[in-house]
Amino acid sequence: MRTAIIGGGIAGLAAAYELEQARRAGKQIVYTLFESRDRLGGSLSSEVVDGAVLERGPDSFLTEKPAAAELCRELGIGAELTPSNDADRKTYIVIRNRLVPLPDGLMFLIPTKLIPTALTRLFSLPTKIRMGLELLHPPRPTGQDESVAALVERHFGREVVDRLADPLLSGIFGGDSAQLSARTVLPRLVEMESEYGSLTRGMLAAHRKMRARMKDAAKRTARPANKNGSVTAARAIFTTMRGGMNQLVDALAVRLDPASVHLSTPVSGIEKVPDGWRVVASGKSEVFDSVILASPAWAAGELLGRIDPQLAEELRAIPYSSSITINLIYDESQLGRLPDGFGFLVPVVEGRSMLACTFVHRKFLGRTPPGKAVLRAFLGGMKNESLMAAPDAELLSTVRRELSEILGEKILPQSAEPLHSQVSRWPRAMAQYAVGHQERMARIHARVAALPGLQLAGNAYDGIGISDCIRLGRKAARELIAAHP
Ligand SMILES: Cc1cc2nc3c(=O)[nH]c(=O)nc-3n(C[C@H](O)[C@H](O)[C@H](O)COP(=O)(O)OP(=O)(O)OC[C@H]3O[C@@H](n4cnc5c(N)ncnc54)[C@H](O)[C@@H]3O)c2cc1C
């Protein structure tokens, strides 16, 4: 089987790795990976500056999604997996320039603990009363998809959208809760609503079940459960690579046949021909039995335009957001004491350019030299695309001013010159699962099924995170292998 992989981000790399493994196991497989940039990894890009790991793109993956950690272990870099420092996990929301901690007991945006919710400064009294009344919300038969903002507003009111749902989702997806599909992004909440009516009741029931399961597990393994019923050794929420996310990219790259990887080679066209798929790149064309399109969906749509205009249109219609990350290294002596925790999120209603800031040296220990602090700001998102065109110097001065205003001059004086600063732009890199995404995916699957030898992989389809992209890349390759026994 001869396969072309278009796109050398983590999805395309995972697909290539799967094909390479099958080839080494004796399958008749030849593959070529085409990547338009001069490096592999797509959005994954890290470097070490003065001993500090700086992530330009993603800084970690969710521990509960196993595909990334499994792949690292297979690649022999399992020892490099590094958990987030959850003992210090605390996240703030900026409300009128003050840092307000997220209340304890939040699960999937839903408050599950009475006292922290009653005492938090995040919500006004009318919102807190509404949250109490939400327990009486009647069940809703599963109906049409709706936006996350609509779902949350129906249950808890606008303030919870503005101060909680929107900042959390723009911090994760660079997205806009008014556009994101509740059924795709928060499927558990949609199920809970149809079963319980109240999302709080649904979440409390899920919490009880989880505690019962953990108690059972503790009994079976004779590990003591603490007085809340939970087992003490909880897993960290995030996992990263000790030396940066590029360790994963590098470990994948060395497993591939170097002659099969073509960098700086954008694919400019593909064509369905009687004996397979003709792929055109850098003025040359070659025929393959199959193609894995692991580029962003908008780029896949461009390439499929002449083969299946309807499929191309569906792919082009998947929205993408752009984002900017800014890493700043400081000497700790330049700063006052930063608030405890991992960092803060900035609601769009605060009217700032920054969407979030991570205290990198706190979130992951051992990746920043002692005495240094790394702050990573995240900008852009669906509501702020225009920032992409701003010059680096302007972005840097905006971020330094906003950090100083939010944290206070005493903690971060605007005059404090970072030892190093780094601006990274990610144009149209993050797919947005908009309302109706599942229906769109059903139409896409049906059309792809009618084009044997074609597979799609990447963050536009069934999961935005690194683990999802790895899972989808490997699955695309396995399906092609299975179809060519
Ligand atoms: C700033 C940022 C922060 C993030 N943070 C996290 C995080 O902390 N945790 C997490 O799990 N996820 C995070 N994500 C999301 C995650 O990183 C991405 O969803 C994932 O890496 C996408 O991988 P991909 O392979 O689908 O696409 P990409 O990484 O976009 O790769 C696609 C590749 O295709 C190439 N390409 C495009 N067109 C062509 C063509 N015609 N010919 C050849 N090559 C082509 C591109 O150059 C690119 O390299 C973040 C994303 C960004 C941008």
Tab-separated table of N, CA and C in Angstrom, residues 1-7 11-12 15-16 19 30-34 267-273 275-280 286-295 299-301 303-304 307 311 315 448-449 451-457 461 472-473 475-481 483-484:
chain	number	residue	atom	x	y	z
A	1	MET	N	0.856	-1.197	0.000
A	1	MET	CA	0.000	0.000	0.000
A	1	MET	C	0.895	1.252	0.000
A	2	ARG	N	0.574	2.175	-0.873
A	2	ARG	CA	1.319	3.440	-0.930
A	2	ARG	C	0.405	4.559	-0.406
A	3	THR	N	0.867	5.232	0.630
A	3	THR	CA	-0.002	6.228	1.276
A	3	THR	C	0.682	7.593	1.344
A	4	ALA	N	-0.080	8.628	1.024
A	4	ALA	CA	0.408	10.004	1.213
A	4	ALA	C	-0.223	10.552	2.483
A	5	ILE	N	0.593	11.176	3.312
A	5	ILE	CA	0.058	11.865	4.500
A	5	ILE	C	0.298	13.345	4.261
A	6	ILE	N	-0.764	14.120	4.302
A	6	ILE	CA	-0.626	15.558	4.024
A	6	ILE	C	-0.769	16.315	5.346
A	7	GLY	N	0.338	16.853	5.837
A	7	GLY	CA	0.336	17.565	7.117
A	7	GLY	C	1.169	16.816	8.132
A	11	ALA	N	-1.216	14.981	14.367
A	11	ALA	CA	-2.117	13.966	13.788
A	11	ALA	C	-1.426	13.240	12.635
A	12	GLY	N	-0.777	14.001	11.740
A	12	GLY	CA	-0.088	13.384	10.608
A	12	GLY	C	1.096	12.540	11.071
A	15	ALA	N	-0.162	9.280	12.435
A	15	ALA	CA	-0.556	8.399	11.323
A	15	ALA	C	0.694	7.767	10.698
A	16	ALA	N	1.722	8.590	10.475
A	16	ALA	CA	2.949	8.078	9.854
A	16	ALA	C	3.603	7.030	10.757
A	19	LEU	N	1.820	3.744	10.427
A	19	LEU	CA	2.173	3.068	9.160
A	19	LEU	C	3.587	2.492	9.250
A	30	VAL	N	4.369	1.678	1.893
A	30	VAL	CA	5.281	2.781	1.591
A	30	VAL	C	4.484	4.056	1.878
A	31	TYR	N	5.077	5.001	2.587
A	31	TYR	CA	4.330	6.238	2.862
A	31	TYR	C	5.223	7.451	2.615
A	32	THR	N	4.573	8.550	2.284
A	32	THR	CA	5.287	9.833	2.162
A	32	THR	C	4.512	10.864	2.968
A	33	LEU	N	5.227	11.571	3.827
A	33	LEU	CA	4.575	12.630	4.607
A	33	LEU	C	4.988	13.978	4.008
A	34	PHE	N	3.993	14.757	3.609
A	34	PHE	CA	4.251	16.093	3.043
A	34	PHE	C	3.928	17.144	4.098
A	267	VAL	N	1.449	20.461	-0.347
A	267	VAL	CA	0.693	19.783	-1.404
A	267	VAL	C	-0.221	20.825	-2.028
A	268	SER	N	-0.149	20.947	-3.361
A	268	SER	CA	-0.950	21.991	-4.013
A	268	SER	C	-2.190	21.415	-4.691
A	269	GLY	N	-2.257	20.096	-4.851
A	269	GLY	CA	-3.460	19.531	-5.459
A	269	GLY	C	-3.530	18.030	-5.255
A	270	ILE	N	-4.745	17.519	-5.192
A	270	ILE	CA	-4.910	16.063	-5.249
A	270	ILE	C	-6.029	15.761	-6.236
A	271	GLU	N	-5.933	14.581	-6.821
A	271	GLU	CA	-6.850	14.230	-7.896
A	271	GLU	C	-7.161	12.755	-7.761
A	272	LYS	N	-8.420	12.399	-8.023
A	272	LYS	CA	-8.793	10.974	-7.972
A	272	LYS	C	-8.533	10.422	-9.364
A	273	VAL	N	-7.708	9.380	-9.461
A	273	VAL	CA	-7.399	8.772	-10.770
A	273	VAL	C	-7.763	7.284	-10.686
A	275	ASP	N	-6.250	4.507	-10.779
A	275	ASP	CA	-5.471	3.615	-9.917
A	275	ASP	C	-5.145	4.238	-8.552
A	276	GLY	N	-5.889	5.216	-8.126
A	276	GLY	CA	-5.663	5.764	-6.786
A	276	GLY	C	-5.811	7.271	-6.716
A	277	TRP	N	-4.830	7.921	-6.077
A	277	TRP	CA	-4.877	9.359	-5.822
A	277	TRP	C	-3.577	9.987	-6.307
A	278	ARG	N	-3.727	10.997	-7.188
A	278	ARG	CA	-2.530	11.704	-7.630
A	278	ARG	C	-2.312	12.904	-6.692
A	279	VAL	N	-1.111	13.004	-6.148
A	279	VAL	CA	-0.787	14.095	-5.218
A	279	VAL	C	0.266	14.982	-5.874
A	280	VAL	N	-0.017	16.270	-5.923
A	280	VAL	CA	0.917	17.205	-6.556
A	280	VAL	C	1.553	18.078	-5.471
A	286	GLU	N	2.673	12.333	-7.953
A	286	GLU	CA	2.903	10.922	-7.659
A	286	GLU	C	1.558	10.287	-7.336
A	287	VAL	N	1.394	9.009	-7.733
A	287	VAL	CA	0.105	8.353	-7.470
A	287	VAL	C	0.238	7.434	-6.244
A	288	PHE	N	-0.746	7.559	-5.359
A	288	PHE	CA	-0.775	6.741	-4.131
A	288	PHE	C	-2.086	5.945	-4.102
A	289	ASP	N	-2.096	4.830	-3.329
A	289	ASP	CA	-3.349	4.089	-3.154
A	289	ASP	C	-4.284	4.827	-2.207
A	290	SER	N	-3.703	5.558	-1.268
A	290	SER	CA	-4.548	6.207	-0.262
A	290	SER	C	-3.914	7.518	0.197
A	291	VAL	N	-4.774	8.354	0.782
A	291	VAL	CA	-4.321	9.673	1.258
A	291	VAL	C	-4.889	9.919	2.648
A	292	ILE	N	-4.033	10.339	3.576
A	292	ILE	CA	-4.516	10.810	4.885
A	292	ILE	C	-4.367	12.327	4.885
A	293	LEU	N	-5.498	13.001	4.932
A	293	LEU	CA	-5.464	14.469	4.960
A	293	LEU	C	-5.393	14.910	6.413
A	294	ALA	N	-4.209	15.268	6.854
A	294	ALA	CA	-4.012	15.663	8.259
A	294	ALA	C	-3.666	17.147	8.355
A	295	SER	N	-4.091	17.903	7.364
A	295	SER	CA	-3.936	19.366	7.398
A	295	SER	C	-5.164	19.929	8.114
A	299	ALA	N	-7.709	23.696	4.873
A	299	ALA	CA	-6.726	23.358	3.837
A	299	ALA	C	-7.164	22.075	3.114
A	300	ALA	N	-7.735	21.125	3.863
A	300	ALA	CA	-8.238	19.896	3.239
A	300	ALA	C	-9.354	20.238	2.260
A	301	GLY	N	-10.199	21.209	2.651
A	301	GLY	CA	-11.308	21.639	1.784
A	301	GLY	C	-10.779	22.198	0.462
A	303	LEU	N	-8.045	21.381	-1.037
A	303	LEU	CA	-7.484	20.310	-1.868
A	303	LEU	C	-8.570	19.410	-2.463
A	304	LEU	N	-9.717	19.313	-1.783
A	304	LEU	CA	-10.754	18.380	-2.249
A	304	LEU	C	-11.786	19.052	-3.164
A	307	ILE	N	-12.637	17.252	-6.327
A	307	ILE	CA	-12.999	15.829	-6.180
A	307	ILE	C	-14.424	15.700	-5.656
A	311	LEU	N	-18.203	17.991	-0.107
A	311	LEU	CA	-17.321	17.663	1.027
A	311	LEU	C	-16.385	18.850	1.298
A	315	LEU	N	-15.969	21.037	4.789
A	315	LEU	CA	-14.688	21.182	5.503
A	315	LEU	C	-14.314	22.652	5.664
A	448	VAL	N	-16.945	10.996	2.917
A	448	VAL	CA	-15.609	10.373	2.916
A	448	VAL	C	-15.742	8.865	2.658
A	449	ALA	N	-16.800	8.266	3.205
A	449	ALA	CA	-16.991	6.817	3.017
A	449	ALA	C	-17.169	6.474	1.537
A	451	LEU	N	-15.469	7.744	-0.773
A	451	LEU	CA	-14.182	7.974	-1.449
A	451	LEU	C	-13.143	7.012	-0.859
A	452	PRO	N	-13.170	5.726	-1.282
A	452	PRO	CA	-12.259	4.761	-0.663
A	452	PRO	C	-10.804	5.203	-0.797
A	453	GLY	N	-10.064	4.979	0.273
A	453	GLY	CA	-8.649	5.368	0.259
A	453	GLY	C	-8.422	6.747	0.836
A	454	LEU	N	-9.492	7.468	1.177
A	454	LEU	CA	-9.316	8.801	1.775
A	454	LEU	C	-9.610	8.742	3.270
A	455	GLN	N	-8.766	9.360	4.065
A	455	GLN	CA	-8.991	9.486	5.507
A	455	GLN	C	-8.711	10.921	5.921
A	456	LEU	N	-9.481	11.398	6.914
A	456	LEU	CA	-9.233	12.733	7.481
A	456	LEU	C	-8.745	12.557	8.913
A	457	ALA	N	-7.795	13.363	9.314
A	457	ALA	CA	-7.358	13.319	10.719
A	457	ALA	C	-6.976	14.732	11.136
A	461	TYR	N	-12.234	17.479	13.945
A	461	TYR	CA	-13.314	16.507	13.788
A	461	TYR	C	-13.876	15.960	15.095
A	472	LEU	N	-6.840	10.047	16.521
A	472	LEU	CA	-7.447	10.093	15.176
A	472	LEU	C	-6.426	9.802	14.084
A	473	GLY	N	-5.195	10.260	14.269
A	473	GLY	CA	-4.148	9.985	13.276
A	473	GLY	C	-3.871	8.489	13.191
A	475	LYS	N	-5.839	6.080	14.143
A	475	LYS	CA	-7.039	5.374	13.655
A	475	LYS	C	-7.127	5.452	12.126
A	476	ALA	N	-6.824	6.634	11.589
A	476	ALA	CA	-6.886	6.795	10.123
A	476	ALA	C	-5.932	5.803	9.459
A	477	ALA	N	-4.722	5.684	10.009
A	477	ALA	CA	-3.734	4.762	9.420
A	477	ALA	C	-4.207	3.320	9.566
A	478	ARG	N	-4.731	2.980	10.753
A	478	ARG	CA	-5.174	1.587	10.979
A	478	ARG	C	-6.301	1.220	10.033
A	479	GLU	N	-7.188	2.160	9.778
A	479	GLU	CA	-8.305	1.838	8.880
A	479	GLU	C	-7.809	1.574	7.465
A	480	LEU	N	-6.811	2.326	7.039
A	480	LEU	CA	-6.263	2.071	5.699
A	480	LEU	C	-5.560	0.714	5.656
A	481	ILE	N	-4.830	0.414	6.719
A	481	ILE	CA	-4.114	-0.878	6.756
A	481	ILE	C	-5.139	-2.020	6.712
A	483	ALA	N	-8.039	-2.000	5.421
A	483	ALA	CA	-8.691	-2.099	4.105
A	483	ALA	C	-7.757	-2.682	3.042
A	484	HIS	N	-6.473	-2.797	3.367
A	484	HIS	CA	-5.476	-3.355	2.441
A	484	HIS	C	-4.779	-4.544	3.101
